[in-house]
Amino acid sequence: MGTSWARVLTWIIALVVGLVYGVAGTVAHAYMLGWLPLGLILSIVGVGALLVAVRLLTGDRWATLAAGLGTMTATLVFSGAGPGGSIIVPAPAEGQFSVGIIWTIAVPLLVALVVAWPDTSHQPMARRSPRLGE
């Protein structure tokens, strides 16, 4: 019984951490350093690192999915117009590169990739083949 509570608590913590990363990424993704979309790159790397870390540390796809759902929820909520009419993820001008669209597509793709990655921890290690001359 204690194990199931620990798992549920892990999922809740992963969800909250995912929400925080989603908010940070959604706010920071639009930062451009000249022509380089530095905010987008750092946001994608940060969310990807979070998801991989949760998957490796917990060994649980569900905890990784919870972190990913938190990130996607924050992205969805903060992508719309705020109560004062402010928009964090604006639509690009005609013909311009849209970091907002890349951000909203990259997050679910990262979540799907990390959650679906095969678990190889239970597979036996391959036998080493002898080297030449041994």
Short mmCIF file of C-alpha atoms in Angstrom, two decimals:
data_model
loop_
_atom_site.label_atom_id
_atom_site.label_comp_id
_atom_site.label_asym_id
_atom_site.label_seq_id
_atom_site.Cartn_x
_atom_site.Cartn_y
_atom_site.Cartn_z
CA MET A 1 0.00 0.00 0.00
CA GLY A 2 2.87 2.38 0.78
CA THR A 3 4.36 1.88 -2.65
CA SER A 4 1.20 2.99 -4.44
CA TRP A 5 1.07 6.21 -2.39
CA ALA A 6 4.71 6.87 -3.18
CA ARG A 7 4.04 6.44 -6.90
CA VAL A 8 1.02 8.76 -6.81
CA LEU A 9 3.05 11.36 -4.90
CA THR A 10 5.82 11.02 -7.51
CA TRP A 11 3.29 11.62 -10.29
CA ILE A 12 1.93 14.71 -8.55
CA ILE A 13 5.41 16.15 -8.00
CA ALA A 14 6.33 15.40 -11.64
CA LEU A 15 3.15 17.15 -12.79
CA VAL A 16 3.95 20.27 -10.74
CA VAL A 17 7.57 20.36 -11.94
CA GLY A 18 6.31 19.96 -15.51
CA LEU A 19 3.95 22.89 -15.00
CA VAL A 20 6.85 25.06 -13.80
CA TYR A 21 9.01 24.09 -16.78
CA GLY A 22 6.09 24.66 -19.14
CA VAL A 23 5.49 28.17 -17.81
CA ALA A 24 9.20 29.02 -17.95
CA GLY A 25 9.55 27.65 -21.48
CA THR A 26 6.42 29.38 -22.74
CA VAL A 27 7.56 32.73 -21.37
CA ALA A 28 11.20 32.37 -22.49
CA HIS A 29 10.80 30.68 -25.89
CA ALA A 30 10.35 33.95 -27.80
CA TYR A 31 13.76 35.39 -26.82
CA MET A 32 15.86 36.01 -29.92
CA LEU A 33 19.57 36.76 -29.90
CA GLY A 34 19.85 38.46 -33.27
CA TRP A 35 18.68 35.82 -35.75
CA LEU A 36 19.19 32.92 -33.30
CA PRO A 37 16.04 31.72 -31.42
CA LEU A 38 18.00 31.23 -28.20
CA GLY A 39 14.93 31.11 -25.96
CA LEU A 40 13.36 28.37 -28.09
CA ILE A 41 16.54 26.30 -28.09
CA LEU A 42 17.03 26.60 -24.33
CA SER A 43 13.36 25.89 -23.64
CA ILE A 44 13.36 22.72 -25.74
CA VAL A 45 16.64 21.54 -24.21
CA GLY A 46 15.32 22.27 -20.70
CA VAL A 47 12.05 20.41 -21.17
CA GLY A 48 13.82 17.52 -22.90
CA ALA A 49 16.33 17.27 -20.05
CA LEU A 50 13.52 17.34 -17.48
CA LEU A 51 11.65 14.52 -19.21
CA VAL A 52 14.75 12.37 -19.64
CA ALA A 53 15.76 12.98 -16.02
CA VAL A 54 12.34 11.99 -14.70
CA ARG A 55 12.33 8.87 -16.87
CA LEU A 56 15.84 7.83 -15.81
CA LEU A 57 15.47 8.68 -12.12
CA THR A 58 12.07 7.11 -11.59
CA GLY A 59 12.11 4.41 -14.26
CA ASP A 60 8.40 5.11 -14.60
CA ARG A 61 6.74 6.09 -17.86
CA TRP A 62 3.74 7.41 -15.93
CA ALA A 63 5.84 9.90 -13.96
CA THR A 64 7.39 11.07 -17.24
CA LEU A 65 3.93 11.38 -18.76
CA ALA A 66 2.77 13.40 -15.74
CA ALA A 67 5.70 15.82 -16.17
CA GLY A 68 4.93 16.05 -19.88
CA LEU A 69 1.23 16.69 -19.27
CA GLY A 70 2.16 19.44 -16.83
CA THR A 71 4.40 21.04 -19.45
CA MET A 72 1.77 20.74 -22.18
CA THR A 73 -0.96 22.11 -19.90
CA ALA A 74 1.13 25.16 -18.99
CA THR A 75 1.95 25.73 -22.66
CA LEU A 76 -1.72 25.52 -23.60
CA VAL A 77 -2.94 27.77 -20.79
CA PHE A 78 -0.28 30.44 -21.25
CA SER A 79 -0.46 30.43 -25.05
CA GLY A 80 -3.87 32.08 -25.11
CA ALA A 81 -4.70 35.70 -24.50
CA GLY A 82 -4.54 36.73 -20.86
CA PRO A 83 -7.31 38.51 -18.94
CA GLY A 84 -5.76 41.87 -19.80
CA GLY A 85 -5.48 40.95 -23.47
CA SER A 86 -1.74 40.25 -23.37
CA ILE A 87 -0.48 37.40 -25.54
CA ILE A 88 2.65 35.43 -24.62
CA VAL A 89 2.75 33.37 -27.83
CA PRO A 90 1.80 35.82 -30.59
CA ALA A 91 1.10 34.78 -34.15
CA PRO A 92 3.99 35.65 -36.48
CA ALA A 93 3.75 38.26 -39.18
CA GLU A 94 3.26 36.98 -42.71
CA GLY A 95 6.39 35.16 -43.89
CA GLN A 96 8.18 35.27 -40.52
CA PHE A 97 9.64 32.33 -38.60
CA SER A 98 7.23 31.27 -35.84
CA VAL A 99 8.98 30.18 -32.66
CA GLY A 100 5.55 29.87 -31.02
CA ILE A 101 4.39 27.18 -33.42
CA ILE A 102 7.68 25.31 -33.08
CA TRP A 103 7.36 25.47 -29.27
CA THR A 104 3.78 24.20 -29.21
CA ILE A 105 4.67 21.30 -31.53
CA ALA A 106 8.03 20.42 -29.95
CA VAL A 107 6.67 19.89 -26.43
CA PRO A 108 4.20 17.07 -27.27
CA LEU A 109 6.75 15.48 -29.61
CA LEU A 110 9.36 15.44 -26.84
CA VAL A 111 6.87 13.95 -24.40
CA ALA A 112 5.86 11.24 -26.86
CA LEU A 113 9.47 10.41 -27.67
CA VAL A 114 10.66 10.13 -24.07
CA VAL A 115 7.58 8.24 -22.83
CA ALA A 116 7.65 5.80 -25.77
CA TRP A 117 11.40 5.17 -25.59
CA PRO A 118 11.90 1.43 -24.95
CA ASP A 119 12.94 0.27 -21.50
CA THR A 120 16.16 -1.68 -21.90
CA SER A 121 16.98 -2.05 -18.20
CA HIS A 122 15.51 -5.56 -18.06
CA GLN A 123 17.27 -6.94 -21.13
CA PRO A 124 20.39 -9.06 -20.65
CA MET A 125 23.64 -7.54 -21.79
CA ALA A 126 25.02 -8.84 -25.06
CA ARG A 127 28.02 -11.13 -24.85
CA ARG A 128 31.27 -9.52 -25.75
CA SER A 129 32.78 -10.89 -28.90
CA PRO A 130 36.48 -11.70 -28.71
CA ARG A 131 38.84 -9.21 -30.25
CA LEU A 132 41.27 -10.04 -32.96
CA GLY A 133 44.33 -11.71 -31.57
CA GLU A 134 42.69 -12.94 -28.36
#
